[in-house]
PDB file of C-alpha atoms in Angstrom:
ATOM      1  CA  UNK A 670     -23.886 -28.315  -6.943  1.00 51.00           C
ATOM      2  CA  UNK A 671     -22.947 -24.801  -5.834  1.00 63.00           C
ATOM      3  CA  UNK A 672     -21.980 -27.087  -2.745  1.00 71.00           C
ATOM      4  CA  UNK A 673     -19.163 -29.557  -4.282  1.00 70.00           C
ATOM      5  CA  UNK A 674     -17.963 -26.093  -6.101  1.00 62.00           C
ATOM      6  CA  UNK A 675     -17.848 -24.415  -2.463  1.00 84.00           C
ATOM      7  CA  UNK A 676     -15.972 -27.417  -1.286  1.00 90.00           C
ATOM      8  CA  UNK A 677     -13.437 -28.016  -3.668  1.00 90.00           C
ATOM      9  CA  UNK A 678     -12.356 -24.075  -3.749  1.00 91.00           C
ATOM     10  CA  UNK A 679     -11.787 -24.273  -0.496  1.00 92.00           C
ATOM     11  CA  UNK A 680     -10.258 -27.079   0.070  1.00 94.00           C
ATOM     12  CA  UNK A 681      -7.897 -27.452  -2.992  1.00 95.00           C
ATOM     13  CA  UNK A 682      -5.577 -24.210  -2.449  1.00 96.00           C
ATOM     14  CA  UNK A 683      -4.486 -25.538   1.195  1.00 96.00           C
ATOM     15  CA  UNK A 684      -4.367 -28.737  -0.501  1.00 97.00           C
ATOM     16  CA  UNK A 685      -2.054 -27.554  -2.898  1.00 96.00           C
ATOM     17  CA  UNK A 686      -0.094 -25.049  -1.106  1.00 96.00           C
ATOM     18  CA  UNK A 687       0.915 -28.468   1.600  1.00 97.00           C
ATOM     19  CA  UNK A 688       1.689 -30.052  -1.484  1.00 96.00           C
ATOM     20  CA  UNK A 689       4.253 -27.430  -2.342  1.00 95.00           C
ATOM     21  CA  UNK A 690       5.553 -26.576   1.328  1.00 96.00           C
ATOM     22  CA  UNK A 691       6.295 -30.062   1.172  1.00 96.00           C
ATOM     23  CA  UNK A 692       7.991 -30.456  -2.213  1.00 94.00           C
ATOM     24  CA  UNK A 693      10.221 -27.433  -1.222  1.00 92.00           C
ATOM     25  CA  UNK A 694      11.312 -28.781   1.900  1.00 94.00           C
ATOM     26  CA  UNK A 695      12.469 -31.910  -0.670  1.00 94.00           C
ATOM     27  CA  UNK A 696      15.712 -29.607  -1.700  1.00 90.00           C
ATOM     28  CA  UNK A 697      16.770 -29.354   1.635  1.00 90.00           C
ATOM     29  CA  UNK A 698      17.521 -32.811   1.867  1.00 91.00           C
ATOM     30  CA  UNK A 699      21.012 -32.511  -0.331  1.00 90.00           C
ATOM     31  CA  UNK A 700      22.314 -31.327   3.475  1.00 90.00           C
ATOM     32  CA  UNK A 701      23.031 -35.036   3.798  1.00 89.00           C
ATOM     33  CA  UNK A 702      25.489 -35.203   1.150  1.00 88.00           C
ATOM     34  CA  UNK A 703      27.838 -33.337   2.695  1.00 84.00           C
ATOM     35  CA  UNK A 704      28.719 -35.216   5.725  1.00 85.00           C
ATOM     36  CA  UNK A 705      28.544 -32.198   8.321  1.00 86.00           C
ATOM     37  CA  UNK A 706      28.462 -33.233  11.913  1.00 90.00           C
ATOM     38  CA  UNK A 707      24.795 -33.629  14.106  1.00 92.00           C
ATOM     39  CA  UNK A 708      24.511 -29.569  14.483  1.00 94.00           C
ATOM     40  CA  UNK A 709      25.533 -28.517  11.338  1.00 93.00           C
ATOM     41  CA  UNK A 710      23.525 -30.919   9.385  1.00 93.00           C
ATOM     42  CA  UNK A 711      20.357 -29.446  11.437  1.00 93.00           C
ATOM     43  CA  UNK A 712      21.401 -25.869  10.753  1.00 95.00           C
ATOM     44  CA  UNK A 713      21.849 -26.562   7.658  1.00 92.00           C
ATOM     45  CA  UNK A 714      18.187 -27.977   7.646  1.00 94.00           C
ATOM     46  CA  UNK A 715      17.290 -25.325   9.184  1.00 94.00           C
ATOM     47  CA  UNK A 716      18.131 -22.513   6.911  1.00 94.00           C
ATOM     48  CA  UNK A 717      17.156 -24.867   3.685  1.00 93.00           C
ATOM     49  CA  UNK A 718      13.531 -24.778   5.258  1.00 95.00           C
ATOM     50  CA  UNK A 719      13.167 -20.918   6.002  1.00 94.00           C
ATOM     51  CA  UNK A 720      11.313 -19.931   3.045  1.00 91.00           C
ATOM     52  CA  UNK A 721       8.954 -23.140   3.653  1.00 94.00           C
ATOM     53  CA  UNK A 722       8.332 -22.598   7.292  1.00 95.00           C
ATOM     54  CA  UNK A 723       7.655 -18.720   6.416  1.00 95.00           C
ATOM     55  CA  UNK A 724       5.350 -20.406   3.855  1.00 94.00           C
ATOM     56  CA  UNK A 725       3.557 -22.902   6.632  1.00 96.00           C
ATOM     57  CA  UNK A 726       3.055 -19.822   9.128  1.00 97.00           C
ATOM     58  CA  UNK A 727       1.188 -18.080   5.577  1.00 96.00           C
ATOM     59  CA  UNK A 728      -0.826 -20.798   5.067  1.00 96.00           C
ATOM     60  CA  UNK A 729      -1.767 -21.028   8.603  1.00 97.00           C
ATOM     61  CA  UNK A 730      -2.871 -17.413   8.663  1.00 96.00           C
ATOM     62  CA  UNK A 731      -4.327 -18.293   5.307  1.00 95.00           C
ATOM     63  CA  UNK A 732      -7.279 -21.278   6.915  1.00 93.00           C
ATOM     64  CA  UNK A 733      -8.377 -18.062   7.960  1.00 92.00           C
ATOM     65  CA  UNK A 734      -7.861 -15.219   5.788  1.00 94.00           C
ATOM     66  CA  UNK A 735      -7.673 -16.378   2.667  1.00 95.00           C
ATOM     67  CA  UNK A 736      -6.730 -12.562   1.382  1.00 96.00           C
ATOM     68  CA  UNK A 737      -3.593 -13.200   3.252  1.00 96.00           C
ATOM     69  CA  UNK A 738      -2.284 -16.578   1.106  1.00 96.00           C
ATOM     70  CA  UNK A 739      -3.743 -14.926  -2.187  1.00 96.00           C
ATOM     71  CA  UNK A 740      -1.372 -12.058  -1.984  1.00 97.00           C
ATOM     72  CA  UNK A 741       1.296 -13.404  -0.342  1.00 96.00           C
ATOM     73  CA  UNK A 742       1.779 -16.811  -2.847  1.00 96.00           C
ATOM     74  CA  UNK A 743       1.024 -14.282  -5.500  1.00 96.00           C
ATOM     75  CA  UNK A 744       4.106 -12.163  -4.635  1.00 96.00           C
ATOM     76  CA  UNK A 745       6.183 -15.537  -3.137  1.00 94.00           C
ATOM     77  CA  UNK A 746       5.987 -16.904  -6.892  1.00 92.00           C
ATOM     78  CA  UNK A 747       6.382 -13.334  -8.617  1.00 92.00           C
ATOM     79  CA  UNK A 748       9.650 -12.862  -6.633  1.00 90.00           C
ATOM     80  CA  UNK A 749      11.303 -16.310  -7.179  1.00 86.00           C
ATOM     81  CA  UNK A 750      10.617 -15.871 -10.692  1.00 85.00           C
ATOM     82  CA  UNK A 751      12.512 -12.250 -10.607  1.00 85.00           C
ATOM     83  CA  UNK A 752      15.297 -14.030  -8.892  1.00 82.00           C
ATOM     84  CA  UNK A 753      15.467 -17.584 -11.091  1.00 80.00           C
ATOM     85  CA  UNK A 754      15.246 -15.435 -13.763  1.00 80.00           C
ATOM     86  CA  UNK A 755      18.185 -13.431 -13.010  1.00 74.00           C
ATOM     87  CA  UNK A 756      19.977 -16.575 -11.993  1.00 67.00           C
ATOM     88  CA  UNK A 757      19.305 -18.296 -14.846  1.00 71.00           C
ATOM     89  CA  UNK A 758      18.039 -21.469 -13.757  1.00 69.00           C
ATOM     90  CA  UNK A 759      14.086 -20.462 -16.076  1.00 71.00           C
ATOM     91  CA  UNK A 760      13.484 -23.801 -15.924  1.00 73.00           C
ATOM     92  CA  UNK A 761      12.488 -23.569 -11.727  1.00 67.00           C
ATOM     93  CA  UNK A 762       9.333 -21.033 -12.572  1.00 73.00           C
ATOM     94  CA  UNK A 763       7.723 -23.923 -14.684  1.00 79.00           C
ATOM     95  CA  UNK A 764       8.205 -26.250 -11.609  1.00 87.00           C
ATOM     96  CA  UNK A 765       8.080 -23.617  -8.171  1.00 89.00           C
ATOM     97  CA  UNK A 766       6.151 -20.713  -9.555  1.00 90.00           C
ATOM     98  CA  UNK A 767       3.159 -21.630 -11.888  1.00 92.00           C
ATOM     99  CA  UNK A 768       1.643 -23.274  -9.168  1.00 94.00           C
ATOM    100  CA  UNK A 769       2.724 -20.501  -6.469  1.00 95.00           C
ATOM    101  CA  UNK A 770       0.420 -18.333  -8.340  1.00 95.00           C
ATOM    102  CA  UNK A 771      -1.876 -21.069  -8.808  1.00 96.00           C
ATOM    103  CA  UNK A 772      -2.448 -21.540  -4.626  1.00 96.00           C
ATOM    104  CA  UNK A 773      -2.475 -17.915  -4.940  1.00 97.00           C
ATOM    105  CA  UNK A 774      -5.681 -17.429  -7.662  1.00 96.00           C
ATOM    106  CA  UNK A 775      -7.273 -20.023  -6.007  1.00 96.00           C
ATOM    107  CA  UNK A 776      -7.153 -18.531  -2.561  1.00 96.00           C
ATOM    108  CA  UNK A 777      -8.419 -15.484  -3.576  1.00 96.00           C
ATOM    109  CA  UNK A 778     -11.002 -16.959  -5.199  1.00 95.00           C
ATOM    110  CA  UNK A 779     -11.741 -18.528  -2.044  1.00 93.00           C
ATOM    111  CA  UNK A 780     -12.072 -15.381  -0.368  1.00 94.00           C
ATOM    112  CA  UNK A 781     -13.873 -13.629  -3.514  1.00 93.00           C
ATOM    113  CA  UNK A 782     -16.933 -16.529  -3.123  1.00 90.00           C
ATOM    114  CA  UNK A 783     -16.573 -15.915   1.008  1.00 87.00           C
ATOM    115  CA  UNK A 784     -17.178 -12.512   1.061  1.00 86.00           C
ATOM    116  CA  UNK A 785     -19.839 -12.300  -2.061  1.00 83.00           C
ATOM    117  CA  UNK A 786     -21.495 -14.849   0.268  1.00 69.00           C
ATOM    118  CA  UNK A 787     -21.434 -12.556   3.545  1.00 64.00           C
ATOM    119  CA  UNK A 788     -22.666  -9.524   0.909  1.00 60.00           C
ATOM    120  CA  UNK A 789     -25.248 -11.319  -0.678  1.00 63.00           C
ATOM    121  CA  UNK A 790     -26.895 -13.088   2.856  1.00 63.00           C
ATOM    122  CA  UNK A 791     -27.164  -9.522   4.829  1.00 57.00           C
TER     123      UNK A 791
END
């Protein structure tokens, strides 16, 4: 039973973070509505996806160092929440920030369990 919980704690933040990144990338598809040329569309896609690409790099680092994912996803959720409230778009708090907080917390739990296991074994 403990092994199943450990697998769940290990895989859940990774899968959810990838799902969150893909969800964020969907918002960049509105660049196709602008009827721009090829290169402006490519540039628009790149500019819209910078946050998702940065989070993808963080997930890659967090695959081994869970503390990085825990801290960065919580800080990213907090920063986005502050900017959303300031911009008058509070609904994005529920859609984007709550999953980011959840991913960050799960990464921290995974890191904590990994560190506790290594301390108990030594």
